[in-house]
Short mmCIF file of C-alpha atoms and ligand atoms in Angstrom, two decimals:
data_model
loop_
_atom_site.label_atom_id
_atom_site.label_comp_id
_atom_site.label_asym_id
_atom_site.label_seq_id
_atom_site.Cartn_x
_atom_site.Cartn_y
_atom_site.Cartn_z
CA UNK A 1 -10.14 27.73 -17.96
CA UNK A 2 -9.69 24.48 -19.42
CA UNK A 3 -8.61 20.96 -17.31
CA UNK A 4 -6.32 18.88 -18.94
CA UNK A 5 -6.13 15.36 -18.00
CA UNK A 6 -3.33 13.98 -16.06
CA UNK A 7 -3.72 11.16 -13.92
CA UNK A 8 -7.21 9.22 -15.03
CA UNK A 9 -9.00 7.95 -11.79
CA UNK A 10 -8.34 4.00 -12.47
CA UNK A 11 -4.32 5.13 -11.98
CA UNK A 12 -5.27 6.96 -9.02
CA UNK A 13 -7.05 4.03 -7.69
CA UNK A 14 -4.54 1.79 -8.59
CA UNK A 15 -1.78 3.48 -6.94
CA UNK A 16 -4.14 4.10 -3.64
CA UNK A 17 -4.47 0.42 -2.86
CA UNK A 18 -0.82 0.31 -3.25
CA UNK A 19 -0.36 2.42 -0.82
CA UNK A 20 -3.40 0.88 1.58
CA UNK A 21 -1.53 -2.43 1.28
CA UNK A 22 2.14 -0.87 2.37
CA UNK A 23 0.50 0.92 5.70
CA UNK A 24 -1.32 -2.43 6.27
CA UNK A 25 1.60 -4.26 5.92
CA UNK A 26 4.27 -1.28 8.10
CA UNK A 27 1.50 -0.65 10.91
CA UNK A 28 0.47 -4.89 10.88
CA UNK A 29 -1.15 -5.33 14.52
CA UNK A 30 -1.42 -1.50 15.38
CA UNK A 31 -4.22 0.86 15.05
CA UNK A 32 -3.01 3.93 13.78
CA UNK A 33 -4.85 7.91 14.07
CA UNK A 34 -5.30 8.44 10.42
CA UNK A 35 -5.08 12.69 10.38
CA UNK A 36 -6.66 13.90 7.06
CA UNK A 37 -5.82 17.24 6.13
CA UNK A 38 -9.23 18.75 5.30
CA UNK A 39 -10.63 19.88 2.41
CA UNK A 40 -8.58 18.16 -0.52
CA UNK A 41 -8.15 14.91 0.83
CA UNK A 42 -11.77 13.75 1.02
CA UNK A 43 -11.34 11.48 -1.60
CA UNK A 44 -7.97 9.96 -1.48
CA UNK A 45 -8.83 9.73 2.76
CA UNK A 46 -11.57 7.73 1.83
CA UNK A 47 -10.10 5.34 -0.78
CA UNK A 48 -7.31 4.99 1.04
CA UNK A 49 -9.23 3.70 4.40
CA UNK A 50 -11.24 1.67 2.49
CA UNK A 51 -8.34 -0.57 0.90
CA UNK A 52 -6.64 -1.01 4.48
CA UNK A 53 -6.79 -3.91 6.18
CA UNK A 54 -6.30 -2.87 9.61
CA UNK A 55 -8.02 -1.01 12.39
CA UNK A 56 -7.36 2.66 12.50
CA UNK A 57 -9.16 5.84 14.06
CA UNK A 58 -9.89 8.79 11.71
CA UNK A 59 -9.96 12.75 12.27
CA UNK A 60 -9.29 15.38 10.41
CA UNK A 61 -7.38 18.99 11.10
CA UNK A 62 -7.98 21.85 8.50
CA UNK A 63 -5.12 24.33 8.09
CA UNK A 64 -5.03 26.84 5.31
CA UNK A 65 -1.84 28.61 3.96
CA UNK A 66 -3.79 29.96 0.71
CA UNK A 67 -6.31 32.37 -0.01
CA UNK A 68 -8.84 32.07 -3.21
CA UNK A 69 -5.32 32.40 -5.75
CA UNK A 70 -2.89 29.91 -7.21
CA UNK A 71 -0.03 31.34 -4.84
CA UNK A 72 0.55 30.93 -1.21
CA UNK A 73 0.14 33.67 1.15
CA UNK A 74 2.87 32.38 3.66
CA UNK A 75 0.31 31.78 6.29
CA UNK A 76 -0.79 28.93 8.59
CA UNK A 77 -4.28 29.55 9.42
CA UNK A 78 -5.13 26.55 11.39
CA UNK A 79 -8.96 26.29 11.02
CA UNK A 80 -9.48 23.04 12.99
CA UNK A 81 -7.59 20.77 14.98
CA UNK A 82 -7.93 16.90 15.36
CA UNK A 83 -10.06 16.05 18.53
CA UNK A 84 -8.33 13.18 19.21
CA UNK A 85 -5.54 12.96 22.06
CA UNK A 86 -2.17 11.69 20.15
CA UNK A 87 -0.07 11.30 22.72
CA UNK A 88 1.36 7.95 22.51
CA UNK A 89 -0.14 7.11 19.79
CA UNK A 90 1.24 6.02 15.71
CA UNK A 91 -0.23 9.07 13.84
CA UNK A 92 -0.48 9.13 9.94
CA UNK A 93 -0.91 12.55 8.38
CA UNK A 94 -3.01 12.28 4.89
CA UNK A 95 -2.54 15.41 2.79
CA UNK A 96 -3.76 15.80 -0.77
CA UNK A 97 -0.66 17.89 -2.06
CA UNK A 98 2.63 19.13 -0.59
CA UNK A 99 3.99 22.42 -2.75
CA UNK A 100 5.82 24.53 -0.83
CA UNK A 101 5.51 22.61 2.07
CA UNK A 102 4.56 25.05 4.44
CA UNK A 103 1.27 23.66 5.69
CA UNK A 104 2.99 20.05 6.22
CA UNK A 105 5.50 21.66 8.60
CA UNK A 106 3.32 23.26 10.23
CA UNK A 107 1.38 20.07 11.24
CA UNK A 108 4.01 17.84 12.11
CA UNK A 109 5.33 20.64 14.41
CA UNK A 110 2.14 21.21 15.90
CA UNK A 111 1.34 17.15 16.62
CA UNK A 112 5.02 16.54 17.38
CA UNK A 113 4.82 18.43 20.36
CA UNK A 114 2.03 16.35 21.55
CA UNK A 115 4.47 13.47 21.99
CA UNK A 116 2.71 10.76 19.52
CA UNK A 117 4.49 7.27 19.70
CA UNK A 118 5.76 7.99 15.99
CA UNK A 119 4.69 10.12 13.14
CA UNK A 120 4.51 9.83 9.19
CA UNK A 121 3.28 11.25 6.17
CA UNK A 122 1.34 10.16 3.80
CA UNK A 123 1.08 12.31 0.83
CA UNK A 124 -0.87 11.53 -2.44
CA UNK A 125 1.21 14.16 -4.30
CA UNK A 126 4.34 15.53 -4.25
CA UNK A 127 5.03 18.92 -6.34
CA UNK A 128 8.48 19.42 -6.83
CA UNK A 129 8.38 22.64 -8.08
CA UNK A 130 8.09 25.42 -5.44
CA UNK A 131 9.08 23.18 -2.53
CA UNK A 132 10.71 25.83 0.45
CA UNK A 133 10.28 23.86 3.39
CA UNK A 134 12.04 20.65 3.97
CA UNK A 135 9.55 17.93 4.80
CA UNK A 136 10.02 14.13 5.16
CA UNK A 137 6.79 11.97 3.04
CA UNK A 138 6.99 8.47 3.70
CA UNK A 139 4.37 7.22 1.33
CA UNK A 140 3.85 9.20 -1.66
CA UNK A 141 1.25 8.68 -4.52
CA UNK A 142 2.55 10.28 -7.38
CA UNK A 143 5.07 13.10 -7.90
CA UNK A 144 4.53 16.09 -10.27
CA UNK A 145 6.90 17.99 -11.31
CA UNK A 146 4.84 21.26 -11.65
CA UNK A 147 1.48 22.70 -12.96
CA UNK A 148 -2.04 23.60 -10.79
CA UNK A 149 -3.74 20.60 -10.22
CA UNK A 150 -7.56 20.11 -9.66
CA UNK A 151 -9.71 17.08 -9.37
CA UNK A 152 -10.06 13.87 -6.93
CA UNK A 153 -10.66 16.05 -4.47
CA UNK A 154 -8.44 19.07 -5.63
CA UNK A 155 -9.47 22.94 -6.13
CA UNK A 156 -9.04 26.12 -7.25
CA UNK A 157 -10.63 28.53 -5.46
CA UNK A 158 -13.51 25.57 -4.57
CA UNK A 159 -14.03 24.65 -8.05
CA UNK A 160 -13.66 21.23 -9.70
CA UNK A 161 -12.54 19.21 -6.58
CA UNK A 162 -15.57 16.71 -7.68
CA UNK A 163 -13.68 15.52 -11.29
CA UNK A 164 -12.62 11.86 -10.91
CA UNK A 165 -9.56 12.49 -12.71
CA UNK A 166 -6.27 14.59 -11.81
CA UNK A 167 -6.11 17.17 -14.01
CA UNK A 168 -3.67 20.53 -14.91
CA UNK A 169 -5.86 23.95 -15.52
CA UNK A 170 -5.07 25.73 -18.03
CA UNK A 171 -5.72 28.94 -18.74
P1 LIG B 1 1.94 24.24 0.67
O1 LIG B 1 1.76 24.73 2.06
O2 LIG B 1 2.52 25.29 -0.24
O3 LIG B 1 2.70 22.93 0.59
O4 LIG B 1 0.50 24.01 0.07
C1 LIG B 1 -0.23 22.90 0.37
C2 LIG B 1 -1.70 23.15 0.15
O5 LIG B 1 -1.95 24.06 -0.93
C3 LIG B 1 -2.36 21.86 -0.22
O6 LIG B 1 -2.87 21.20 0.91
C4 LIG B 1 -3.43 22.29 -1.19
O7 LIG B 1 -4.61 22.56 -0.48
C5 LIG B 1 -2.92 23.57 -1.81
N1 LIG B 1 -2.30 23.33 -3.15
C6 LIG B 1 -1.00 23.37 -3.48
N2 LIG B 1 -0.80 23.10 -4.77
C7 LIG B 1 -2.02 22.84 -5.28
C8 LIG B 1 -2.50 22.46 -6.60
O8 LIG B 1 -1.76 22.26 -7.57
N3 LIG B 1 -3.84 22.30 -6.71
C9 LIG B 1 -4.71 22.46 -5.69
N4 LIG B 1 -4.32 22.80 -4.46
C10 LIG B 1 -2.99 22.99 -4.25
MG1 LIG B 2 -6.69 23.16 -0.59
#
């Protein structure tokens, strides 16, 4: 399998601090629950806390809807949940990818009914392609129209989520 290049880490980067300086600027004098979506978003979590310039409280919920393929199985396996009580609180959900959209809206249903103050999403990557579910992203990092993506954090089936760069496998 062969990666191809798509999105070189200084764009990523770029585009990150963007988005750090828009939540600064939205959530100016609150202290939002940063929710990372575990495992993908390691990277883009961390960049992404790191250009804020506000206080916010991070956990992290891990919810898996694939198994070790490209495809979906059409599950929500929800591995862990945030230990943090939301309830009344502004929540921001930080997912790597949204495809199909399935594992998305199966989050913000789950924390919804916890009654947070107010909700987003915060997605660094929006693929078009195979989207099912209808989901709302309020700050979006870059939108792809299709191909499997690895790197930054990324995987297939575990492999090459340490690559600094986006990049499209090929087979
Ligand atoms: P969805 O439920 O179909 O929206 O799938 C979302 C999850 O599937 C993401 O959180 C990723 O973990 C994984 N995923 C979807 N597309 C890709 C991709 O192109 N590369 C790597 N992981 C992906
Ligand atoms: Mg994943």
């Amino acid at each position: 399998m062969k990666q191809k290049v798509l999105i070189p880490h200084e764009k990523i980067l770029e585009r990150v601090r963007e988005i750090s300086r828009q939540i600064s600027e939205d959530y100016w004098g609150k202290d939002p629950i940063l929710i990372g979506v575990l495992n993908g978003v390691v990277f883009f979590f961390a960049d992404l806390v790191m250009g804020l310039s506000i206080p916010v409280r991070m956990d992290f919920i891990k919810a898996s809807s694939y198994g070790s393929g490209m495809t979906s199985s059409g599950q929500i396996k929800m591995i862990k949940d945030v230990d943090l009580p939301v309830k009344d609180q502004d929540v921001i959900i930080i997912e790597d990818i949204v495809d199909s959209g399935l594992t998305l809206k199966s989050i913000v249903e789950t924390l919804q009914t916890r009654e947070p103050a107010s909700l987003k999403v915060c997605a660094l990557i929006d693929k078009g392609e195979r989207r099912e579910h209808q989901v709302d992203i309020d700050y979006c990092g870059f939108t792809v129209e299709k191909g499997f993506l690895v790197g930054y954090g990324l995987d297939f089936d575990e492999k090459f989520r340490y690559l600094r760069d986006i990049c499209v496998l090929e087979s």
